PDB file of C-alpha atoms and ligand atoms in Angstrom:
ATOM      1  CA  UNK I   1      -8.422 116.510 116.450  1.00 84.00           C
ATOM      2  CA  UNK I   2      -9.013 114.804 119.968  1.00 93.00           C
ATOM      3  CA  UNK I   3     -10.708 116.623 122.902  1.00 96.00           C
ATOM      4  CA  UNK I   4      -7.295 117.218 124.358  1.00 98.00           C
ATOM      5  CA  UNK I   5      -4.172 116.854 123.064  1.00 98.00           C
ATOM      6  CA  UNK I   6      -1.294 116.253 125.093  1.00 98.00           C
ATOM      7  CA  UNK I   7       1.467 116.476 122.572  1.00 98.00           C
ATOM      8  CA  UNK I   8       5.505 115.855 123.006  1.00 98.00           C
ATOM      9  CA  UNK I   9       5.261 116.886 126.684  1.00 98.00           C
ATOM     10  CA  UNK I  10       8.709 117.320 128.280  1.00 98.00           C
ATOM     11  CA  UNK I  11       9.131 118.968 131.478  1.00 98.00           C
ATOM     12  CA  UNK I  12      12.682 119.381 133.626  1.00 96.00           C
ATOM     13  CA  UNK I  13      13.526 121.593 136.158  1.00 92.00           C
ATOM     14  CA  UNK I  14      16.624 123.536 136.474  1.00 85.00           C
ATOM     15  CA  UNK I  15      18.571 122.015 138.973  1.00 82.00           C
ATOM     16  CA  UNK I  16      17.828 118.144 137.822  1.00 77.00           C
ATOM     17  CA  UNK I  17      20.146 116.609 135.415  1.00 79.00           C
ATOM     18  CA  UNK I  18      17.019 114.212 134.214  1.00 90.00           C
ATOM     19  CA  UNK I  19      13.358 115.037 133.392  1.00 95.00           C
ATOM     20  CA  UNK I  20      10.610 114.604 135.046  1.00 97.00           C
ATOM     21  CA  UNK I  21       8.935 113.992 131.415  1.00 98.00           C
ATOM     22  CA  UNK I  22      10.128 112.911 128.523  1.00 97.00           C
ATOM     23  CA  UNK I  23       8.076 113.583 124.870  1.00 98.00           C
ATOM     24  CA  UNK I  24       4.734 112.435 126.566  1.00 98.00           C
ATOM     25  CA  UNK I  25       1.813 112.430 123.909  1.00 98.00           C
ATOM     26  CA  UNK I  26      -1.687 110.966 124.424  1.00 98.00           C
ATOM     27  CA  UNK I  27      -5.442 112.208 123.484  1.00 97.00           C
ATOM     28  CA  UNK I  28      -7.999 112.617 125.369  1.00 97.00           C
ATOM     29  CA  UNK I  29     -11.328 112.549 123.813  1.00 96.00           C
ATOM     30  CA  UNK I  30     -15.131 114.144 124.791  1.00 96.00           C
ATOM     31  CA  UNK I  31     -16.827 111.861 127.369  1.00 95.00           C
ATOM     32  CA  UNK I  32     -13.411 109.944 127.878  1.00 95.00           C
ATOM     33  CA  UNK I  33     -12.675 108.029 130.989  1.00 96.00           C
ATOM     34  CA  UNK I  34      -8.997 107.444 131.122  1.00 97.00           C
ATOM     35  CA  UNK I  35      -6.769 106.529 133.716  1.00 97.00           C
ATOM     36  CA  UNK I  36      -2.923 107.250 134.046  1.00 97.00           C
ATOM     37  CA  UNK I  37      -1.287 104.435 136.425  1.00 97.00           C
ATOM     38  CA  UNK I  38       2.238 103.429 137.143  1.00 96.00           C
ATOM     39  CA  UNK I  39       4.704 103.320 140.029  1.00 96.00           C
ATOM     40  CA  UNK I  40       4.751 106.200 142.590  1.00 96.00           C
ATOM     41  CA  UNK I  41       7.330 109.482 141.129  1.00 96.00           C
ATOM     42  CA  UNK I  42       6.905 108.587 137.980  1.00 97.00           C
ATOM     43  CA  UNK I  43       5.434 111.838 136.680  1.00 97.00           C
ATOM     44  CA  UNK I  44       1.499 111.432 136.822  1.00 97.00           C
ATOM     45  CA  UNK I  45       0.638 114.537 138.906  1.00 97.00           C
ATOM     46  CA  UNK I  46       3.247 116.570 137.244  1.00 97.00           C
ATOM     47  CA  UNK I  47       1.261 115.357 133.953  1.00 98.00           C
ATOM     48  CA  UNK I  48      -2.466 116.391 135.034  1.00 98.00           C
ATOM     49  CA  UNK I  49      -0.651 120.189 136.369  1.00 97.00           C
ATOM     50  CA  UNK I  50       0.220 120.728 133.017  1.00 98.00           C
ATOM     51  CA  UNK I  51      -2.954 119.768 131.854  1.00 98.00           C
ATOM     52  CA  UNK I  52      -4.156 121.805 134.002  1.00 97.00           C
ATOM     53  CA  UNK I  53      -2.393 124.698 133.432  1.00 96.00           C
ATOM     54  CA  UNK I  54      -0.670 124.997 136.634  1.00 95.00           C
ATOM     55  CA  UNK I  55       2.439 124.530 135.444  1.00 96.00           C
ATOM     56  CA  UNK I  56       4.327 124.961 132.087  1.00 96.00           C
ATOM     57  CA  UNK I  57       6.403 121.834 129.910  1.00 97.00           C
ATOM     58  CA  UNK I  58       9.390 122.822 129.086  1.00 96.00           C
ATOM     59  CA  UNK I  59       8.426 121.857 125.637  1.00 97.00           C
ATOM     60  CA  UNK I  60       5.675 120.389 123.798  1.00 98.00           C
ATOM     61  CA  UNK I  61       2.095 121.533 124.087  1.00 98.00           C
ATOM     62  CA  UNK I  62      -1.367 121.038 125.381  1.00 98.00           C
ATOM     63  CA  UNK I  63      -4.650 121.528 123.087  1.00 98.00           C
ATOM     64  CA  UNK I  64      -7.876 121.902 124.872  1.00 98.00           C
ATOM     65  CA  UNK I  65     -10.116 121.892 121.689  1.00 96.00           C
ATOM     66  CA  UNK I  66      -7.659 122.309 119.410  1.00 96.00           C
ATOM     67  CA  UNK I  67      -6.358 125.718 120.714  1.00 97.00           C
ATOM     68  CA  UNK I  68      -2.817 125.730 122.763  1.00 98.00           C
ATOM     69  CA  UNK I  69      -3.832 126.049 126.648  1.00 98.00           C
ATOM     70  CA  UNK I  70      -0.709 128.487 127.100  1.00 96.00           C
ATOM     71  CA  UNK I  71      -2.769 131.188 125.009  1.00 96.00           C
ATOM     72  CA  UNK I  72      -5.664 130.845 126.707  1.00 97.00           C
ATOM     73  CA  UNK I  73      -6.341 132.899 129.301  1.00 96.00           C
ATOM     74  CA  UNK I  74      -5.820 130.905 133.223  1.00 93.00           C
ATOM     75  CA  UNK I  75      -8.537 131.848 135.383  1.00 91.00           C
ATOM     76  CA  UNK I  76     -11.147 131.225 132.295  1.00 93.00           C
ATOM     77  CA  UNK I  77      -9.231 127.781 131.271  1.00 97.00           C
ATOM     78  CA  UNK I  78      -9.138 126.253 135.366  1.00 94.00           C
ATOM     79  CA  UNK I  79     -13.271 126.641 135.000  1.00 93.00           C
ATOM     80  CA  UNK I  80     -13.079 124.452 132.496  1.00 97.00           C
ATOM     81  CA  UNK I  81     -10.696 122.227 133.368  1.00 97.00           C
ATOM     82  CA  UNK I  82     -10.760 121.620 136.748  1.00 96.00           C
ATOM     83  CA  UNK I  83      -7.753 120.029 139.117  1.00 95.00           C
ATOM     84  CA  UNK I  84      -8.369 118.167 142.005  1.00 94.00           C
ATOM     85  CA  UNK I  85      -5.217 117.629 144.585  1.00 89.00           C
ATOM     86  CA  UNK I  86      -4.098 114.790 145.454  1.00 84.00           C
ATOM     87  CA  UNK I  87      -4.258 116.533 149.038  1.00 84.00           C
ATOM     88  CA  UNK I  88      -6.950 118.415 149.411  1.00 85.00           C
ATOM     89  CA  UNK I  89      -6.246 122.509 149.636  1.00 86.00           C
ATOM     90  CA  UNK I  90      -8.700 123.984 151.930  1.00 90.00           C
ATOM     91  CA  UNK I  91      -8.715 127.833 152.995  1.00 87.00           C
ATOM     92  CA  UNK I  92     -10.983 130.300 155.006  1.00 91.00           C
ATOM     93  CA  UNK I  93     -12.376 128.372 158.678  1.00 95.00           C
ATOM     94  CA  UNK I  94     -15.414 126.651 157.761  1.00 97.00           C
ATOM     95  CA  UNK I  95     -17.266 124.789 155.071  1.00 97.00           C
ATOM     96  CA  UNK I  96     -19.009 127.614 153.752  1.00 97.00           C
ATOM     97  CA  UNK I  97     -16.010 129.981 153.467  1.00 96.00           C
ATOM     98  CA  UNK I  98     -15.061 126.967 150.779  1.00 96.00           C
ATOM     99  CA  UNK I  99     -18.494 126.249 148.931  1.00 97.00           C
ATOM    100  CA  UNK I 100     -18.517 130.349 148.471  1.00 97.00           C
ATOM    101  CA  UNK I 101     -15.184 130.308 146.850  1.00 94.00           C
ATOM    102  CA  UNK I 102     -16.794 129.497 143.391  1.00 95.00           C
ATOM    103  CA  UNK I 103     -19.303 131.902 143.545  1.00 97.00           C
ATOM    104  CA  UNK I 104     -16.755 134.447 144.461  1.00 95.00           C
ATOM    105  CA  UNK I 105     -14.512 134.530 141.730  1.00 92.00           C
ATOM    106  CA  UNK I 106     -17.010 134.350 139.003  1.00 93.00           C
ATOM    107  CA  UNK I 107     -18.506 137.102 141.105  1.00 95.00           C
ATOM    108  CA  UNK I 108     -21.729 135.828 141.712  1.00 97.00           C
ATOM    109  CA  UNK I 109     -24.072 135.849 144.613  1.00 97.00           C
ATOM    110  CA  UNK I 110     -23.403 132.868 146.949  1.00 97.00           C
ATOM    111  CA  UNK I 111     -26.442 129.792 146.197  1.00 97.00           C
ATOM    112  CA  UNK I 112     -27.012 128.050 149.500  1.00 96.00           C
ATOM    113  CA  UNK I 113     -28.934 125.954 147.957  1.00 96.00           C
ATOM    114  CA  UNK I 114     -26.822 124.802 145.497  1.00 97.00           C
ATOM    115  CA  UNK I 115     -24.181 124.448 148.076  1.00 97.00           C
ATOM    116  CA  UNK I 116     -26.617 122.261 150.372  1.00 97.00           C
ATOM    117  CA  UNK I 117     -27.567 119.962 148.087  1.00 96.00           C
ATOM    118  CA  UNK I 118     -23.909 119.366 146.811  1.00 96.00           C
ATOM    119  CA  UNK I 119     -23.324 118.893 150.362  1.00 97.00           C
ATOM    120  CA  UNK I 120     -25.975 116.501 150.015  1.00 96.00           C
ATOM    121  CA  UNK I 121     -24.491 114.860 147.198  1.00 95.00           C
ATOM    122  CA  UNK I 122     -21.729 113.116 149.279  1.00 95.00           C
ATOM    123  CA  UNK I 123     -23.417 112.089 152.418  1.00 95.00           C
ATOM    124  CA  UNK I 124     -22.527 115.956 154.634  1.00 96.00           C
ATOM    125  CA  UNK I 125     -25.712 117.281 156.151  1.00 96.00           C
ATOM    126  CA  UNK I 126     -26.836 120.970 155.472  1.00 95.00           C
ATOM    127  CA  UNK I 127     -25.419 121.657 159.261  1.00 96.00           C
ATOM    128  CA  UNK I 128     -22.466 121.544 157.876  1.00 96.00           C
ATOM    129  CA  UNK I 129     -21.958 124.590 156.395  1.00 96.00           C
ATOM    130  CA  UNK I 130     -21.429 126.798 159.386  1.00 96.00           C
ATOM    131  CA  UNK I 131     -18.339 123.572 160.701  1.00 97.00           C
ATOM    132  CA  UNK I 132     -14.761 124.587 160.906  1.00 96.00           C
ATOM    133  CA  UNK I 133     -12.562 122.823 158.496  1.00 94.00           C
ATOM    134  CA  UNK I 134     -10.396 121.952 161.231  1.00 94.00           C
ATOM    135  CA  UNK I 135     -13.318 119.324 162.892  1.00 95.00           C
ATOM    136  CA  UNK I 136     -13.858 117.663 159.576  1.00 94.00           C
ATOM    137  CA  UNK I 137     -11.983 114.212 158.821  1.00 92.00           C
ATOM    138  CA  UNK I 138      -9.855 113.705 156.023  1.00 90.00           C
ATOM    139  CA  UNK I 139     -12.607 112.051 154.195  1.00 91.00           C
ATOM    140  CA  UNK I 140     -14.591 114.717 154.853  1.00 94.00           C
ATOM    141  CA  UNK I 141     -12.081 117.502 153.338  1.00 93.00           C
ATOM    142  CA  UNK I 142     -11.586 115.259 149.991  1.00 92.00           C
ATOM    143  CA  UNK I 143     -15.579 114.878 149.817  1.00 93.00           C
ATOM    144  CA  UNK I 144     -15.779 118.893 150.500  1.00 94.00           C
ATOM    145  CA  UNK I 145     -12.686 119.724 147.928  1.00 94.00           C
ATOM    146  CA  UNK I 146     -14.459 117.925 145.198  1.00 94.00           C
ATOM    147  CA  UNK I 147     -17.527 119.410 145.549  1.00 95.00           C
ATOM    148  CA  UNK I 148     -16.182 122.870 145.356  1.00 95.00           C
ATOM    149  CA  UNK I 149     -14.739 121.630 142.244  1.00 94.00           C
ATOM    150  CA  UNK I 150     -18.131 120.968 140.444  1.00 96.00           C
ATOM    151  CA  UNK I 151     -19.917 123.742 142.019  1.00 96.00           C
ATOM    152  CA  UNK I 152     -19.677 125.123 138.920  1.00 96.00           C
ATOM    153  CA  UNK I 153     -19.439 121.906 136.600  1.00 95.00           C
ATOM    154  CA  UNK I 154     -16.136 121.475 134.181  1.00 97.00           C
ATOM    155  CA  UNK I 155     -16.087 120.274 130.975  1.00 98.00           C
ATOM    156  CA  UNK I 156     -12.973 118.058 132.229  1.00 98.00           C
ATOM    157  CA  UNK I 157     -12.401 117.030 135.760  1.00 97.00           C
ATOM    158  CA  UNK I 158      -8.747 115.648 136.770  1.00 98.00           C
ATOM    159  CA  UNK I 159      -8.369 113.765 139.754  1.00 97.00           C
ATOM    160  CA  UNK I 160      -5.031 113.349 141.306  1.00 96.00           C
ATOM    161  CA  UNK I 161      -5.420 110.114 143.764  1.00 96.00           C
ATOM    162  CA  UNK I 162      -8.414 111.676 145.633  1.00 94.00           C
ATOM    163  CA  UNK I 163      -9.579 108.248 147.175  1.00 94.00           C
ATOM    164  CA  UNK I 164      -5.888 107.425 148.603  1.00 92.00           C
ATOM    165  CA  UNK I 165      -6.277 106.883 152.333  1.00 88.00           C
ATOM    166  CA  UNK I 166      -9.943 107.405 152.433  1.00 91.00           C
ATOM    167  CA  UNK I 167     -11.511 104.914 154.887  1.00 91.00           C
ATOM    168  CA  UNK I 168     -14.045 103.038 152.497  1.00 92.00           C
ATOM    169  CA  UNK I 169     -17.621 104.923 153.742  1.00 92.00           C
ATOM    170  CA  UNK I 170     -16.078 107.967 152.178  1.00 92.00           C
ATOM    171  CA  UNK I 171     -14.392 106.153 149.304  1.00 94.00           C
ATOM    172  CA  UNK I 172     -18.031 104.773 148.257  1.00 95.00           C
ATOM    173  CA  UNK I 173     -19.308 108.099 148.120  1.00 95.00           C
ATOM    174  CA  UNK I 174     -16.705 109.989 145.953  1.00 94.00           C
ATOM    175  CA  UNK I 175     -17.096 106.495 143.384  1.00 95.00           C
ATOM    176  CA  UNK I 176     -20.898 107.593 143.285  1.00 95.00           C
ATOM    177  CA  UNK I 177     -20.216 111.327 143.006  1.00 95.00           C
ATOM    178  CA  UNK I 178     -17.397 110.681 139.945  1.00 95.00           C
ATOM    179  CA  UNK I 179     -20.205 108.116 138.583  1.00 95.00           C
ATOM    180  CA  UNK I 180     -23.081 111.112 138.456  1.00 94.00           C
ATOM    181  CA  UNK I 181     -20.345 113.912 137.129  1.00 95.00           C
ATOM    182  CA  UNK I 182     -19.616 111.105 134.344  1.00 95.00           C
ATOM    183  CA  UNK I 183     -22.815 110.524 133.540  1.00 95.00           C
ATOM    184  CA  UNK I 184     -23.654 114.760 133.051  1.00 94.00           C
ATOM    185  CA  UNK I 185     -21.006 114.399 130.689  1.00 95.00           C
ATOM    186  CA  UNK I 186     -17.772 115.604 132.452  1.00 97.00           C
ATOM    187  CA  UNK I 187     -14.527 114.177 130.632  1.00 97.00           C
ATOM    188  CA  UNK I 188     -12.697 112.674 133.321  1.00 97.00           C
ATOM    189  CA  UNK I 189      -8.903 111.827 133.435  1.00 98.00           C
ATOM    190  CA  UNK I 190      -8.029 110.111 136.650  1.00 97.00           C
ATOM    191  CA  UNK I 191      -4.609 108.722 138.522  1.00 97.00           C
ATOM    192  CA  UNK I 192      -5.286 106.356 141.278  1.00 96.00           C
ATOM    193  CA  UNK I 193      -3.651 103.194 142.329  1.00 92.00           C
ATOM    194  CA  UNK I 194      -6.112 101.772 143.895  1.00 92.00           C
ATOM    195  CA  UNK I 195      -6.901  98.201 142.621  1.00 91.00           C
ATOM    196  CA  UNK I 196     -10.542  98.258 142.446  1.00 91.00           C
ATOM    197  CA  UNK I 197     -10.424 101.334 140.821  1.00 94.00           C
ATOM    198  CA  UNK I 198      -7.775  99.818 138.239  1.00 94.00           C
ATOM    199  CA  UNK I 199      -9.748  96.664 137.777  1.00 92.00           C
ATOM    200  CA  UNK I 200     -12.943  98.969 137.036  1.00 89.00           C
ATOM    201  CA  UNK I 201     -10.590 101.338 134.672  1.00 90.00           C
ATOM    202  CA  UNK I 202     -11.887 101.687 131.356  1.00 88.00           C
ATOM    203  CA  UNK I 203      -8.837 102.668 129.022  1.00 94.00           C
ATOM    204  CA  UNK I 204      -5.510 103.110 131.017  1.00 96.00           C
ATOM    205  CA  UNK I 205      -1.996 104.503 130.325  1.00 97.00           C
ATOM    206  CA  UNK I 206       0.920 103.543 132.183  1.00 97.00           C
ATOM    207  CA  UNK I 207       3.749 106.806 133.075  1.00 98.00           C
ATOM    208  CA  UNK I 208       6.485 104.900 134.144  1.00 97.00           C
ATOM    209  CA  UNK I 209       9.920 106.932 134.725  1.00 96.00           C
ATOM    210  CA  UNK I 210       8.076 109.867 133.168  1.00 97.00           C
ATOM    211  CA  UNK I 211       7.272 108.190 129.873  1.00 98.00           C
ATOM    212  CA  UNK I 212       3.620 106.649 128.476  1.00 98.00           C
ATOM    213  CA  UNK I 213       4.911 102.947 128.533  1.00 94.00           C
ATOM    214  CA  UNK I 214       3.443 100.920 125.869  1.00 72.00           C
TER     215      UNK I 214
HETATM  216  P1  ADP W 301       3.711 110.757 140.623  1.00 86.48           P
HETATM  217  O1  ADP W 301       2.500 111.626 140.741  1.00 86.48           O
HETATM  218  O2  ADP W 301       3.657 109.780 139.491  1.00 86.48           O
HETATM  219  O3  ADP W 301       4.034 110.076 141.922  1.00 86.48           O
HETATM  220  P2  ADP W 301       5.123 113.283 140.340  1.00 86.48           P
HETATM  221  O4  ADP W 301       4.622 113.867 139.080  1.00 86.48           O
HETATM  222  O5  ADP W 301       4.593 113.842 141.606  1.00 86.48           O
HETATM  223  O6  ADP W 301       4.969 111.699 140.284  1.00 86.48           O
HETATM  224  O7  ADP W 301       6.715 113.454 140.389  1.00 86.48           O
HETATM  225  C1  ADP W 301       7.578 112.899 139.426  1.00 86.48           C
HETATM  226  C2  ADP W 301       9.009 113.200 139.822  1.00 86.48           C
HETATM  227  O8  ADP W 301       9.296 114.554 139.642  1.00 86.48           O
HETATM  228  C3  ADP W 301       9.328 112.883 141.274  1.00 86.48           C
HETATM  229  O9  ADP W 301      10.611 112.348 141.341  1.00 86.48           O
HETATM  230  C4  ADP W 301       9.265 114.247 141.932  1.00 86.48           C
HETATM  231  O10 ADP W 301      10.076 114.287 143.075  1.00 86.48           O
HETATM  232  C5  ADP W 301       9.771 115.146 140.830  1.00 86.48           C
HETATM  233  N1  ADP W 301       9.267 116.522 140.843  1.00 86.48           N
HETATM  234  C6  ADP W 301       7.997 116.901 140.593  1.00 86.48           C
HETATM  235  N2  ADP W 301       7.895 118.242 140.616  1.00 86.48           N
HETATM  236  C7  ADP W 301       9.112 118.719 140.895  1.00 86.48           C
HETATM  237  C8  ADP W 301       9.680 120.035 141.061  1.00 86.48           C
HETATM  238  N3  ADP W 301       8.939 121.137 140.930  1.00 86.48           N
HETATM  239  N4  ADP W 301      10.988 120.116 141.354  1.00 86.48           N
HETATM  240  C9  ADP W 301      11.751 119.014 141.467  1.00 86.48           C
HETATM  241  N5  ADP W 301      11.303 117.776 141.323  1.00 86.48           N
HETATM  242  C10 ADP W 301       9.990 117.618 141.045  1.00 86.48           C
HETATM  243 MG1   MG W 302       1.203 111.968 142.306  1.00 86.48          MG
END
């Protein structure tokens, strides 16, 4: 039994003659790297949503330690396995009303320091809790997303394309940030195209027209 199990994963919707999926199946195991490439539409976020639990396959299943994510119970399952959009989703006006988020729903008392020195973590000074989400740059949001993701660490951390159209300042950072959460033992399952990324990739799998090409 693998980490995860991503078995015979088909997923259509109703008004679409083809699917999105068809019978994908790959393992992910504990301290795994992996990377899902291939051409653009060809299924890769609608693979790490499922994963995620965000949405259902039509059929097959997902094992998250060899118990079927669809009996587990949601909000418990996203704390441990964690999704981050390929567009950052920010709410509330300013950082803070985003680094509280975490605390919040696990009802707990908001850390600043925590927050700060995640803040810290990918180049944003302390000040920046009190700015508006609206003043921050698009690297900024994807550097502030992510670390509202690991607030709280995962045990597996899917990225959907989080470095796409960062300008390369910001880029660096987020590579050092995925680098530490690695190293503390986060599984990680990734989709990029970015070629340095690729060419750095340890074990990939290719989705191409919403199969695992071999
Ligand atoms: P990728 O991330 O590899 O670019 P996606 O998983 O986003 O691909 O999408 C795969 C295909 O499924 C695309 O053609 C997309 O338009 C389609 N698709 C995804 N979700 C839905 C949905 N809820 N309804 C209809 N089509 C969808
Ligand atoms: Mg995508």
């Amino acid at each position: 039994m693998a980490y995860m199990d991503i078995s015979q994963v088909t997923y259509r919707v109703a008004d679409q003659g083809t699917n999105i999926l068809t019978e994908v199946s790959f393992s992910v195991e504990k301290n795994d790297f992996l990377t899902l490439a291939g051409p653009s539409g060809g299924g890769k976020s609608t693979i790490l949503k499922i994963m995620a639990g965000l949405i259902s396959p039509t059929s097959g299943t997902t094992l998250f330690q060899g118990a079927d994510i669809s009996t587990m119970d949601p909000a418990l399952y996203r704390r441990r396995v964690s999704y981050c959009f390929q567009q950052p989703v920010l709410f509330g006006e300013t950082v803070k009303d985003n680094l509280s988020f975490p605390f919040e729903i696990r009802k707990e008392k908001f850390d600043p320091v925590r927050a700060e020195s995640f803040l810290s973590r990918v180049d944003l000074p302390a000040s920046y809790m009190d700015k508006k989400i609206s003043q921050l740059s698009g690297g900024e949001k994807q550097r502030m997303a992510l670390i509202r993701n690991l607030l709280f660490p995962p045990q597996v951390l899917l990225l959907d394309e989080v470095t796409t159209g960062l300008d390369e300042a910001s880029k660096g950072i987020v590579h050092q940030l995925i680098d530490s959460v690695k190293k503390d033992g986060v599984t990680i399952v990734q989709v990029t195209h970015d070629a340095q990324e690729l060419e750095e990739a340890g074990r990939i799998i290719h989705i191409v027209e919403g199969r695992v090409e071999e």
